[in-house]
Short mmCIF file of C-alpha atoms and ligand atoms in Angstrom, two decimals:
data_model
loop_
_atom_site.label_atom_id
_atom_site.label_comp_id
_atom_site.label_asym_id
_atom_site.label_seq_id
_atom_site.Cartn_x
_atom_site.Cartn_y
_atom_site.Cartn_z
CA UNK A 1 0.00 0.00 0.00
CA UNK A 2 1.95 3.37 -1.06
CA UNK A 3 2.05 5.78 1.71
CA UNK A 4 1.57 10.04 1.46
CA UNK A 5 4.80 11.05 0.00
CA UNK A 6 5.66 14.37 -0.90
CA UNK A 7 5.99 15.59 -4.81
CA UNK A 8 6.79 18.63 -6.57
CA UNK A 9 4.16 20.91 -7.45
CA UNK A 10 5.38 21.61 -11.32
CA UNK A 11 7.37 18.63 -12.39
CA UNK A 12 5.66 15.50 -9.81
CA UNK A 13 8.93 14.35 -8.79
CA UNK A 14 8.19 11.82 -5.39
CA UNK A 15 10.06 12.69 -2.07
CA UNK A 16 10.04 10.51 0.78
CA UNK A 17 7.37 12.45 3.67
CA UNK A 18 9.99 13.10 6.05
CA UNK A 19 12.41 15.47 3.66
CA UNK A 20 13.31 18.43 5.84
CA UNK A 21 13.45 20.90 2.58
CA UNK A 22 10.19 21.74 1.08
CA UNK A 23 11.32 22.53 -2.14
CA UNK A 24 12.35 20.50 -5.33
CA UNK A 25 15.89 20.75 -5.81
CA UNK A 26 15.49 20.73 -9.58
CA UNK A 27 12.66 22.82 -10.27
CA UNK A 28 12.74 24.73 -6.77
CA UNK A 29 9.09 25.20 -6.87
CA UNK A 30 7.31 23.86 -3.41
CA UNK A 31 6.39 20.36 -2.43
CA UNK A 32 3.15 18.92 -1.67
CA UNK A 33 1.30 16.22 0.34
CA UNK A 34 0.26 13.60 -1.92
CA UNK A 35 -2.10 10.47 -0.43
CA UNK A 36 -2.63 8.21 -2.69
CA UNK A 37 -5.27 6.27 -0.58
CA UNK A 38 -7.85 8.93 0.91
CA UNK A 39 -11.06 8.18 1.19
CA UNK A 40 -14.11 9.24 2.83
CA UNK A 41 -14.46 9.34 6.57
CA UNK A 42 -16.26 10.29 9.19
CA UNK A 43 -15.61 13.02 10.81
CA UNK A 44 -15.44 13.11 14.51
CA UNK A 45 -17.61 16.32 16.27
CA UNK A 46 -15.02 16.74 19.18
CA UNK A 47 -11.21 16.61 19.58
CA UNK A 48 -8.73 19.13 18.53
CA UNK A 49 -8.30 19.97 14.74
CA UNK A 50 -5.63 17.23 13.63
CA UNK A 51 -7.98 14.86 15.69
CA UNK A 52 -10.92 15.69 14.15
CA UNK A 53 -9.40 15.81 10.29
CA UNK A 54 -6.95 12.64 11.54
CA UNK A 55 -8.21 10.81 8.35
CA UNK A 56 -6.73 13.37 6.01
CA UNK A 57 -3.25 13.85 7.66
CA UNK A 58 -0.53 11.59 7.37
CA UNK A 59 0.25 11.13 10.90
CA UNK A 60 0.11 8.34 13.05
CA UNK A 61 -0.84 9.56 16.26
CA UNK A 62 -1.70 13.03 17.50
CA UNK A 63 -0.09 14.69 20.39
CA UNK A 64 -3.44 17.28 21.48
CA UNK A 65 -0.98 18.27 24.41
CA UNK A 66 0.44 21.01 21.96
CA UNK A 67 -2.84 22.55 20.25
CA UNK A 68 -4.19 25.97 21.81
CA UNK A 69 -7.79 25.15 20.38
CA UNK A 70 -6.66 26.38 17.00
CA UNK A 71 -10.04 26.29 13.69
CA UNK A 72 -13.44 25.15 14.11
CA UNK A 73 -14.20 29.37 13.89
CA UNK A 74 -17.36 30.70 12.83
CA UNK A 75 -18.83 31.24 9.41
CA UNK A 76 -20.70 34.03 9.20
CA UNK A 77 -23.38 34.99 7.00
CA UNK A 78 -24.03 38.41 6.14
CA UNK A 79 -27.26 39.20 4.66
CA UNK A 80 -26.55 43.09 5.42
CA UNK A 81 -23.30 43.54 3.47
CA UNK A 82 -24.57 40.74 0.75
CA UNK A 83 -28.30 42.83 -0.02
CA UNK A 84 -25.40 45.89 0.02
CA UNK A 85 -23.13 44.90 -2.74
CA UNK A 86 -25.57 42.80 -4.94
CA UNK A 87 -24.86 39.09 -4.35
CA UNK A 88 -26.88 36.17 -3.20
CA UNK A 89 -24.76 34.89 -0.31
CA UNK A 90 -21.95 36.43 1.36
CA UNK A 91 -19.91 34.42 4.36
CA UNK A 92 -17.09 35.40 6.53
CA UNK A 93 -14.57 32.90 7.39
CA UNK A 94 -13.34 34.48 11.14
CA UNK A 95 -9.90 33.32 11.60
CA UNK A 96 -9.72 35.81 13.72
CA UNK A 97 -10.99 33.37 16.73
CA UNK A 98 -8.07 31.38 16.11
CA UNK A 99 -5.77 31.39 19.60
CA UNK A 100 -3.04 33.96 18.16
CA UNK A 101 -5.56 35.87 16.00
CA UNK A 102 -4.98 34.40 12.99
CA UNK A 103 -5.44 31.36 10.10
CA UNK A 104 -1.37 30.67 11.02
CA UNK A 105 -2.19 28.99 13.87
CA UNK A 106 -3.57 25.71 11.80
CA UNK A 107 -0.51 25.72 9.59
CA UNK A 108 1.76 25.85 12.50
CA UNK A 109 -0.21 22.64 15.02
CA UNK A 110 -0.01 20.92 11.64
CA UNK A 111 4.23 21.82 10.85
CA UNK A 112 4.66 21.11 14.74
CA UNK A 113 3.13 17.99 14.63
CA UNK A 114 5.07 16.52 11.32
CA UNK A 115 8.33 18.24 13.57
CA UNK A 116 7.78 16.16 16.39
CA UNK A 117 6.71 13.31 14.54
CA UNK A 118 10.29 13.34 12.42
CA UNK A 119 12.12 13.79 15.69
CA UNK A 120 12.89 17.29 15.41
CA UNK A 121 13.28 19.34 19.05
CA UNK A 122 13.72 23.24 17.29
CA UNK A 123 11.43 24.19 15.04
CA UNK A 124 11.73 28.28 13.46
CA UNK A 125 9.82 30.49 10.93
CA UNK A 126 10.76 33.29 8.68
CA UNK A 127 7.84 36.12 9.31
CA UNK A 128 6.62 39.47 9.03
CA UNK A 129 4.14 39.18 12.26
CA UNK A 130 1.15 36.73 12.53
CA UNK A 131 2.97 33.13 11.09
CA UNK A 132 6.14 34.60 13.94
CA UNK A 133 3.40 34.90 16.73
CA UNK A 134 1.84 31.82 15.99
CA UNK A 135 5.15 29.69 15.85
CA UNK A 136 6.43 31.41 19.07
CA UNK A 137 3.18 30.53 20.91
CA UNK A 138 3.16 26.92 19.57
CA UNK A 139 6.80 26.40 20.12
CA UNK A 140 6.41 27.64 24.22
CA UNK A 141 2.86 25.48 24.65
CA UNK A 142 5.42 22.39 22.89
CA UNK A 143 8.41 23.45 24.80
CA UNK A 144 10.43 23.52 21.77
CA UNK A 145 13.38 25.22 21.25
CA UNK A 146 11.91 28.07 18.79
CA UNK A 147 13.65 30.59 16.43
CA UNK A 148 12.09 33.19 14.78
CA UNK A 149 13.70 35.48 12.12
CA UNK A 150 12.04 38.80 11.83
CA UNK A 151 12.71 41.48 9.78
CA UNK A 152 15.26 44.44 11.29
CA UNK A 153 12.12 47.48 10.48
CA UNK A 154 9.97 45.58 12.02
CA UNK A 155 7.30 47.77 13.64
CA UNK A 156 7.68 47.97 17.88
CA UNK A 157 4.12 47.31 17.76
CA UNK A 158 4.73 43.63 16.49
CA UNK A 159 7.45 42.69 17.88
CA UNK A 160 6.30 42.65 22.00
CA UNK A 161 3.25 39.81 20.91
CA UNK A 162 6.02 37.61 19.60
CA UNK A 163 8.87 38.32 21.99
CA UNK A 164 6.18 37.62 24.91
CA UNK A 165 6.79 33.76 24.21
CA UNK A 166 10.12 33.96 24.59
CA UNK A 167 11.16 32.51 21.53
CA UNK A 168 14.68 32.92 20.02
CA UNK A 169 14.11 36.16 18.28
CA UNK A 170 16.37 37.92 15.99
CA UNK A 171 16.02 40.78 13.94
CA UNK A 172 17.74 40.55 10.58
CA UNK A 173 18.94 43.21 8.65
CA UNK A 174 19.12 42.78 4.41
CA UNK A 175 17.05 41.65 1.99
CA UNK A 176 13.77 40.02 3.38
CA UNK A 177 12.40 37.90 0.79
CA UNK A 178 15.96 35.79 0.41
CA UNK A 179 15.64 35.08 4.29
CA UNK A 180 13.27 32.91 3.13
CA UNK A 181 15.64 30.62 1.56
CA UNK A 182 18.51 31.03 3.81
CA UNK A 183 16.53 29.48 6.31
CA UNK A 184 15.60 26.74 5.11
CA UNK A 185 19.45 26.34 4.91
CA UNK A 186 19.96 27.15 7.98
CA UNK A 187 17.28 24.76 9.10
CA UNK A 188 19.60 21.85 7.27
CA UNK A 189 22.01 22.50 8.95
CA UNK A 190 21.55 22.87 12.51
CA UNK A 191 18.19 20.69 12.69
CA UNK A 192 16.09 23.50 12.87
CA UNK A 193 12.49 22.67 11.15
CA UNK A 194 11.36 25.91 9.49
CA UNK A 195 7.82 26.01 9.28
CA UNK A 196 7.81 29.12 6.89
CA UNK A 197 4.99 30.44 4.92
CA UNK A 198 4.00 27.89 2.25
CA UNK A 199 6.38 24.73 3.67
CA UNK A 200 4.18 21.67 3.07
CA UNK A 201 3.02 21.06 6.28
CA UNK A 202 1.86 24.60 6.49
CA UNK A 203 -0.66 24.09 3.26
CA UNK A 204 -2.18 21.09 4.98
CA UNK A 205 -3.12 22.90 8.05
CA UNK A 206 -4.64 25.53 5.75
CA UNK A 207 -6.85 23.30 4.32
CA UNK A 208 -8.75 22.45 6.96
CA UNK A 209 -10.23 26.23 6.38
CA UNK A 210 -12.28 24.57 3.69
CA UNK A 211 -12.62 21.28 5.13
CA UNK A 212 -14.48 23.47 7.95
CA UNK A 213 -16.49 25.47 5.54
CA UNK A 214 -17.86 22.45 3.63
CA UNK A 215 -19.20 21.28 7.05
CA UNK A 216 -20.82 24.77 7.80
CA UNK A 217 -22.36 25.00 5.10
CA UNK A 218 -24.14 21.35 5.35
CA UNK A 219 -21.64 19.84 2.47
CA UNK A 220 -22.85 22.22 -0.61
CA UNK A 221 -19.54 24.52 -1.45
CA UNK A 222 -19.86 28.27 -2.73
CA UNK A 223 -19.48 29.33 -5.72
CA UNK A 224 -16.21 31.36 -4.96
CA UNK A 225 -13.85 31.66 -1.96
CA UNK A 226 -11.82 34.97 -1.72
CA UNK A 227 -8.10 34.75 -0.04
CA UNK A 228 -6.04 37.27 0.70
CA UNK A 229 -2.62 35.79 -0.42
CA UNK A 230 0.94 36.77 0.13
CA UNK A 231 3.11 33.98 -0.09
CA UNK A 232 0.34 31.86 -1.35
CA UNK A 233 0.69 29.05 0.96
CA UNK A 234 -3.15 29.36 2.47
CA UNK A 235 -4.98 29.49 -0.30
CA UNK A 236 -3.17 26.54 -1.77
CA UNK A 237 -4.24 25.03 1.50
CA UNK A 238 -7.62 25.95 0.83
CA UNK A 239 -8.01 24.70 -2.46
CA UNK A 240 -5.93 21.65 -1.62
CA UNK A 241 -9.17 20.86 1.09
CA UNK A 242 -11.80 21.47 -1.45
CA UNK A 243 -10.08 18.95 -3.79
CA UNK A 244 -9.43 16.25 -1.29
CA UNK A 245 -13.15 16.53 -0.08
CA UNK A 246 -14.58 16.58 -4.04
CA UNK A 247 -12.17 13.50 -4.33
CA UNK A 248 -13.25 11.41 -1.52
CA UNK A 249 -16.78 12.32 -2.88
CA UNK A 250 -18.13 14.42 0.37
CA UNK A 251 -18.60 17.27 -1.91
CA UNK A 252 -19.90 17.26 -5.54
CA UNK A 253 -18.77 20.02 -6.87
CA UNK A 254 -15.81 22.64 -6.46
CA UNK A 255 -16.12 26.15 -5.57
CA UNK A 256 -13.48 29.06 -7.73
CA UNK A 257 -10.41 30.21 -6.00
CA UNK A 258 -10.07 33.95 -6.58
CA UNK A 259 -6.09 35.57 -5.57
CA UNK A 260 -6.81 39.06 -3.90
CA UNK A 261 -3.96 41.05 -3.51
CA UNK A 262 -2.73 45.05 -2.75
CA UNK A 263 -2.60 47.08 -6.17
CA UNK A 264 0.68 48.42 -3.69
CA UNK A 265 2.45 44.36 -4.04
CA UNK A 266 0.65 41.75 -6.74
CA UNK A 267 2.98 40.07 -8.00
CA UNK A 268 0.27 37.36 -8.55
CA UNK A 269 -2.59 39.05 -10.06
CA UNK A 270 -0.10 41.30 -12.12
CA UNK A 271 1.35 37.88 -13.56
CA UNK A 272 -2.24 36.87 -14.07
CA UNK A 273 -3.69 39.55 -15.50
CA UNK A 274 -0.29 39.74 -18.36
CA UNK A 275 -0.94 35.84 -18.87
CA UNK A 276 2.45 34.74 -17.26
CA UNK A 277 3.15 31.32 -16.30
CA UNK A 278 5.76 33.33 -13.59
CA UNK A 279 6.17 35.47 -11.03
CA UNK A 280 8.07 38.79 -11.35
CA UNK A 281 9.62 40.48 -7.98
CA UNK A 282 7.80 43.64 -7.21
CA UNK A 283 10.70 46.42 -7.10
CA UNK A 284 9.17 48.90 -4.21
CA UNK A 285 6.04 46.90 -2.40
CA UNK A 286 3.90 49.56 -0.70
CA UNK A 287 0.32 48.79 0.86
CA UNK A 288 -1.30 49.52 3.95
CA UNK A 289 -2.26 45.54 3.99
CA UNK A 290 1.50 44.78 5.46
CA UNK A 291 0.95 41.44 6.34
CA UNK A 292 0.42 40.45 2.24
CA UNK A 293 3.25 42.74 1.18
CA UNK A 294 5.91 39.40 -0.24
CA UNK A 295 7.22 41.25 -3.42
CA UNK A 296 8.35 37.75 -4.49
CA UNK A 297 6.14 35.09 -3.35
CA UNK A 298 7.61 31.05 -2.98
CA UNK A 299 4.34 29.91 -4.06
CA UNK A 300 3.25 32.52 -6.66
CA UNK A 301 3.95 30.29 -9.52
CA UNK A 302 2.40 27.27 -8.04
CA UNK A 303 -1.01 29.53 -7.27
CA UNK A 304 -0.94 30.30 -10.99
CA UNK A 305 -0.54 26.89 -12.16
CA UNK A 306 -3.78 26.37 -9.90
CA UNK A 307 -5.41 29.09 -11.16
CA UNK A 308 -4.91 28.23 -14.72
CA UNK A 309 -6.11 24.53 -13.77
CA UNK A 310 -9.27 24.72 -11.84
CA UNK A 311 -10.13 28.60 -12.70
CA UNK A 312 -11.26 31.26 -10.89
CA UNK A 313 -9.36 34.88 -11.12
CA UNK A 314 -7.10 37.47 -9.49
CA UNK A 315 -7.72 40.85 -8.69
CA UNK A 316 -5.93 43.86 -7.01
CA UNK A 317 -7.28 46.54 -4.80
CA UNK A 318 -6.56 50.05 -3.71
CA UNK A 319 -5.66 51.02 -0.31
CA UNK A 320 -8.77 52.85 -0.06
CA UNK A 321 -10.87 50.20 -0.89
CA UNK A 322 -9.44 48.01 1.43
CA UNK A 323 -9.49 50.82 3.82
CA UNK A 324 -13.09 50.88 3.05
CA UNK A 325 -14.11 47.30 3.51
CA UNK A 326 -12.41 47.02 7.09
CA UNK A 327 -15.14 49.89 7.68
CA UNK A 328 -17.93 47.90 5.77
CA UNK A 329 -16.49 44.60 8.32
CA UNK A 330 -16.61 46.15 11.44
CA UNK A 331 -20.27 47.66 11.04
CA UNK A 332 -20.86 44.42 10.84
CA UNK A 333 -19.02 43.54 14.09
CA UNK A 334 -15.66 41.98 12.26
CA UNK A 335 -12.79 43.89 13.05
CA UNK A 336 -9.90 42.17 10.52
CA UNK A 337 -6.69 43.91 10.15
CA UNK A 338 -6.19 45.52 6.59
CA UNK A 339 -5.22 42.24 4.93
CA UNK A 340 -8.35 40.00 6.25
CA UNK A 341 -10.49 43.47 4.80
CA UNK A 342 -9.10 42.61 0.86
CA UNK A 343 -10.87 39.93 0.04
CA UNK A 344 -14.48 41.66 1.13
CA UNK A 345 -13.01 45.00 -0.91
CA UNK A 346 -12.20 42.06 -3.97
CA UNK A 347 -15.75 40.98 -4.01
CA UNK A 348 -17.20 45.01 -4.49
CA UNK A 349 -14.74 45.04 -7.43
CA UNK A 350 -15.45 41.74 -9.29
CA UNK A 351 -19.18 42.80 -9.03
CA UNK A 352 -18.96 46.23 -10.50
CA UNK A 353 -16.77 44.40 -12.89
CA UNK A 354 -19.25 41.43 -13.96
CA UNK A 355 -17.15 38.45 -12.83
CA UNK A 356 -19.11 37.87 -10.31
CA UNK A 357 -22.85 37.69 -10.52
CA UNK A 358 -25.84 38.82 -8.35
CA UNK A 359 -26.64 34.76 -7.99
CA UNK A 360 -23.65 33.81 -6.53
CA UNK A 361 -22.51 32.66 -3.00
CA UNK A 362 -18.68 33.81 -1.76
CA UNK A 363 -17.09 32.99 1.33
CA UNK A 364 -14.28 35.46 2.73
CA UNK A 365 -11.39 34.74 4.63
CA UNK A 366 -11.14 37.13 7.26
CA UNK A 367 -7.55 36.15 8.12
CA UNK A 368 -6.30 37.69 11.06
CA UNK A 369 -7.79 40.45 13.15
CA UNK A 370 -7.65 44.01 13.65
CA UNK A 371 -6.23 44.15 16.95
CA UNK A 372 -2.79 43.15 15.58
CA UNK A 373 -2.39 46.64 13.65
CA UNK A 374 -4.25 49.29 15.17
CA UNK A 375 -1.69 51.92 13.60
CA UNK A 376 -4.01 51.55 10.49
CA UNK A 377 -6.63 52.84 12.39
CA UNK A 378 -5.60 56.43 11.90
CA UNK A 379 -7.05 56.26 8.61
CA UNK A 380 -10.60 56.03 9.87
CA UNK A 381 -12.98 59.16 10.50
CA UNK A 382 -14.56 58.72 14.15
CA UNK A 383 -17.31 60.67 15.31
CA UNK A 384 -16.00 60.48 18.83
CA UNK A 385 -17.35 63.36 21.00
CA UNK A 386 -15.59 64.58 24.48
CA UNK A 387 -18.18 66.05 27.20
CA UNK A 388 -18.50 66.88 30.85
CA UNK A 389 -20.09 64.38 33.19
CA UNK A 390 -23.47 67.06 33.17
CA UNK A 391 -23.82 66.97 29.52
CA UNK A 392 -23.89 63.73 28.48
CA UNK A 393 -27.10 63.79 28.20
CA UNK A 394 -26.96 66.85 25.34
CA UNK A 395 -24.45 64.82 23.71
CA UNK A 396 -26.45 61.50 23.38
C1 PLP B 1 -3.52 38.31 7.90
C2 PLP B 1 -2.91 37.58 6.75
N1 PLP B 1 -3.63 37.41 5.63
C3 PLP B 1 -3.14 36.76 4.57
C4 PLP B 1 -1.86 36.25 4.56
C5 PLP B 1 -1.36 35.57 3.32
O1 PLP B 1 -1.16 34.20 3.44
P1 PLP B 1 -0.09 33.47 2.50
O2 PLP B 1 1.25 34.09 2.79
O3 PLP B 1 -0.17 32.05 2.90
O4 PLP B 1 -0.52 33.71 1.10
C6 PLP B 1 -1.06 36.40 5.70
C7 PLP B 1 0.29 35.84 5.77
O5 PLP B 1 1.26 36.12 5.37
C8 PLP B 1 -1.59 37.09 6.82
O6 PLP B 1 -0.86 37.27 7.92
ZN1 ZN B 2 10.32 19.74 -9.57
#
C-alpha cells in the first residue's frame, strides 16, 4: 500500500514524507502532500483539529498536548453587506478566533506535529508578524526550542506579541524575501524545522479552512472563496481541502479560487492579469495591507498553475478600498486587520466588474484580526465626542 509522500508541485517528482526541505531541488518550486489512498471518513464532532481531520493527515498519532484550540471558527453569513453589494450569499470565514488571532495557527499545530513526529526538538519560521506569533506561541505550549527570524524594520508594535513567548528572536537586517531561503538552509544544517509560509506542512493545516467550511455549510460549497494571499501558501491550503473533499466524494462540486492582492504588491494578479506562467519580484512593495506585502512570493507560480487549472481569477485593490471594507467589516461587528479586509473589498470590485454575478454565494477569509495593527486605524474618521459628566445627556 503506497504511503503520502511528498511531490513537486510543477514537475511530480516523489520525495520521501519526512524530507526536511520543502522545495524541489530541480525545479525549486514547493512540495506537496500527496495520499494516494484517501477516502471518505467520518468526521469526529469533538477533539482538537488534527484529531478531528486525523483521516486526512498523514500522521500516526496526534499529540493534542500542543494545540491551543486552533479552527473550528465561525462562518458568518451576512445578509446586510450581501443585499449591500448585490450578491446572493456572502460568508465570513473568522480566523480571527483562532488562539493567536490568525489562520497561522492551523498551519503551524499541523508543521509542529510533522516536527515532532520526524524527531525534530527546534522548530523556526521566517515572518513578518502573525505566522512569527503563531510559531512562538506553539513552540512555548510544545516546549520547543523556537527561532524566529524577523525582519530588522519591524514595527515595535509587532514585535512585544512575539517576543512575549520567549522565543529565540532575531532581527535581521538585508534583503527580506531571500531570508526565506537562507533558512531553510539554515534549518539543514543545525536541525532546525522551518515552518515558513508555504512549507508543506503549512498548506495542509490551511486546508482544513475549507474542510471546515464544507461542514458549515451542510456539504454544498460556494461558488467562490476569496483569499487574501501573500506567499500563497493558504490558499493553496484551501483549495488543496476542497479537492481532497470533491475526491473522496463528500462534496460534488468545487467552488473558484479567486487571488486578492494590494494594487501596492501583486505580484500574482499582475502575472495573471499579463498571462504569465511566472512570477516577477515587485521592485518597491507599498500597501497599507502589510501582512500580504511578499514582493516575491515562494508559491506565486504554483497559485498560478492552480489558477490556470481549476479557474477562478485574481484581482488587485486600492488602499482605499481596502481601507473601506475594514469599515464595511466592522459595522458588521468583524474587526480584521487591513489584509483580512481585501478579500471583502475584492468581491465590491469583481461585481462592478461582472465576474461575479448577483446569484452567486462567496465565502471570505477574514484572516487575522484588527487588533494586531491598530496603527491603520488612523485612517478612519470617528465621530468620537468629548463632554462633561453634566452633559452627556446633550451629547447623546
Ligand atoms: C492576515 C494575513 N492574511 C493573509 C496572509 C497571506 O497568506 P499566504 O502568505 O499564505 O498567502 C497572511 C500571511 O502572510 C496574513 O498574515
Ligand atoms: Zn520539480
Amino acid at each position: 500500500m503506497k504511503r503520502p509522500f511528498l511531490a513537486c508541485t510543477r514537475c511530480e517528482k516523489e520525495f520521501p514524507l519526512e524530507r526536511a526541505h520543502p522545495r524541489c531541488p530541480d525545479c525549486n518550486e514547493p512540495l506537496e502532500v500527496v495520499y494516494p489512498r484517501l477516502k471518505k471518513s467520518a468526521i469526529p464532532p469533538g477533539g482538537t483539529l488534527l484529531e478531528r481531520y486525523q483521516a486526512f493527515f498523514p500522521f500516526a498519532s496526534i499529540h493534542p498536548e500542543i494545540s491551543l484550540g486552533e479552527g473550528n471558527t465561525p462562518l458568518l453569513e451576512s445578509s446586510a453587506t450581501a443585499s449591500e453589494l448585490g450578491v446572493r450569499k456572502l460568508y465570513f470565514k473568522i480566523e480571527t478566533q483562532n488562539p493567536t488571532w490568525s489562520f497561522k495557527d492551523r498551519g503551524t499545530v499541523a508543521g509542529l506535529e510533522q516536527a515532532l513526529s520526524s524527531g525534530f526538538r527546534k522548530i523556526g519560521t521566517v515572518s513578518t508578524g502573525n505566522m512569527a506569533a503563531s510559531v512562538a506561541a506553539y513552540g512555548a505550549r510544545a516546549r520547543m526550542d523556537t527561532y524566529v527570524l524577523v525582519s530588522s524594520d519591524l514595527p515595535e508594535e509587532k514585535i512585544g506579541p512575539i517576543a512575549i513567548y520567549h522565543p529565540h528572536l532575531v532581527l535581521v537586517e538585508g534583503d527580506y524575501g531571500g531570508l526565506y531561503f537562507k533558512s531553510l538552509e539554515i534549518g539543514e544544517r543545525f536541525g532546525i524545522s522551518f515552518i515558513n509560509s508555504d512549507v508543506p506542512f503549512r498548506v495542509e493545516g490551511s486546508k482544513t479552512i475549507a474542510y471546515e467550511i464544507c461542514e458549515q455549510l451542510k456539504f454544498k460549497p460556494p461558488d467562490y472563496v476569496v483569499v487574501p494571499v501573500s506567499a500563497g501558501g493558504n490558499i493553496r491550503g484551501i483549495l488543496k481541502g476542497f479537492e481532497e473533499f470533491y475526491g473522496v466524494g463528500l462534496i460534488d462540486r468545487m467552488p473558484k479560487m479567486v487571488v486578492s492582492q494590494a494594487s501596492g504588491c501583486s505580484p500574482i494578479t499582475t502575472a495573471f492579469e499579463e498571462g504569465r506562467d511566472t512570477v516577477e519580484r515587485v521592485p518597491d512593495p507599498h500597501t497599507i495591507a502589510h501582512a500580504i506585502e511578499n514582493p516575491f512570493p515562494p508559491s506565486g507560480n504554483q497559485v498560478l498553475r492552480k489558477l490556470k487549472e481549476c479557474g477562478g481569477t485574481a484581482v488587485k485593490v486600492t488602499d482605499e478600498e481596502i481601507l473601506g471594507a475594514q469599515a464595511r467589516m466592522a459595522r458588521e461587528g468583524i474587526f480584521g486587520q487591513p489584509a483580512a479586509a481585501v478579500p471583502l473589498a475584492a468581491v465590491k470590485k469583481l461585481l462592478a466588474q461582472g465576474y461575479l454575478n448577483p446569484t452567486d454565494s462567496v465565502v471570505c477569509i477574514v484572516t487575522g484580526g484588527g487588533l494586531k495593527y491598530t496603527a491603520a486605524l488612523v485612517h478612519h474618521h470617528f465621530d468620537v465626542k468629548k463632554v462633561g459628566i453634566d452633559k452627556i445627556e446633550e451629547a447623546l
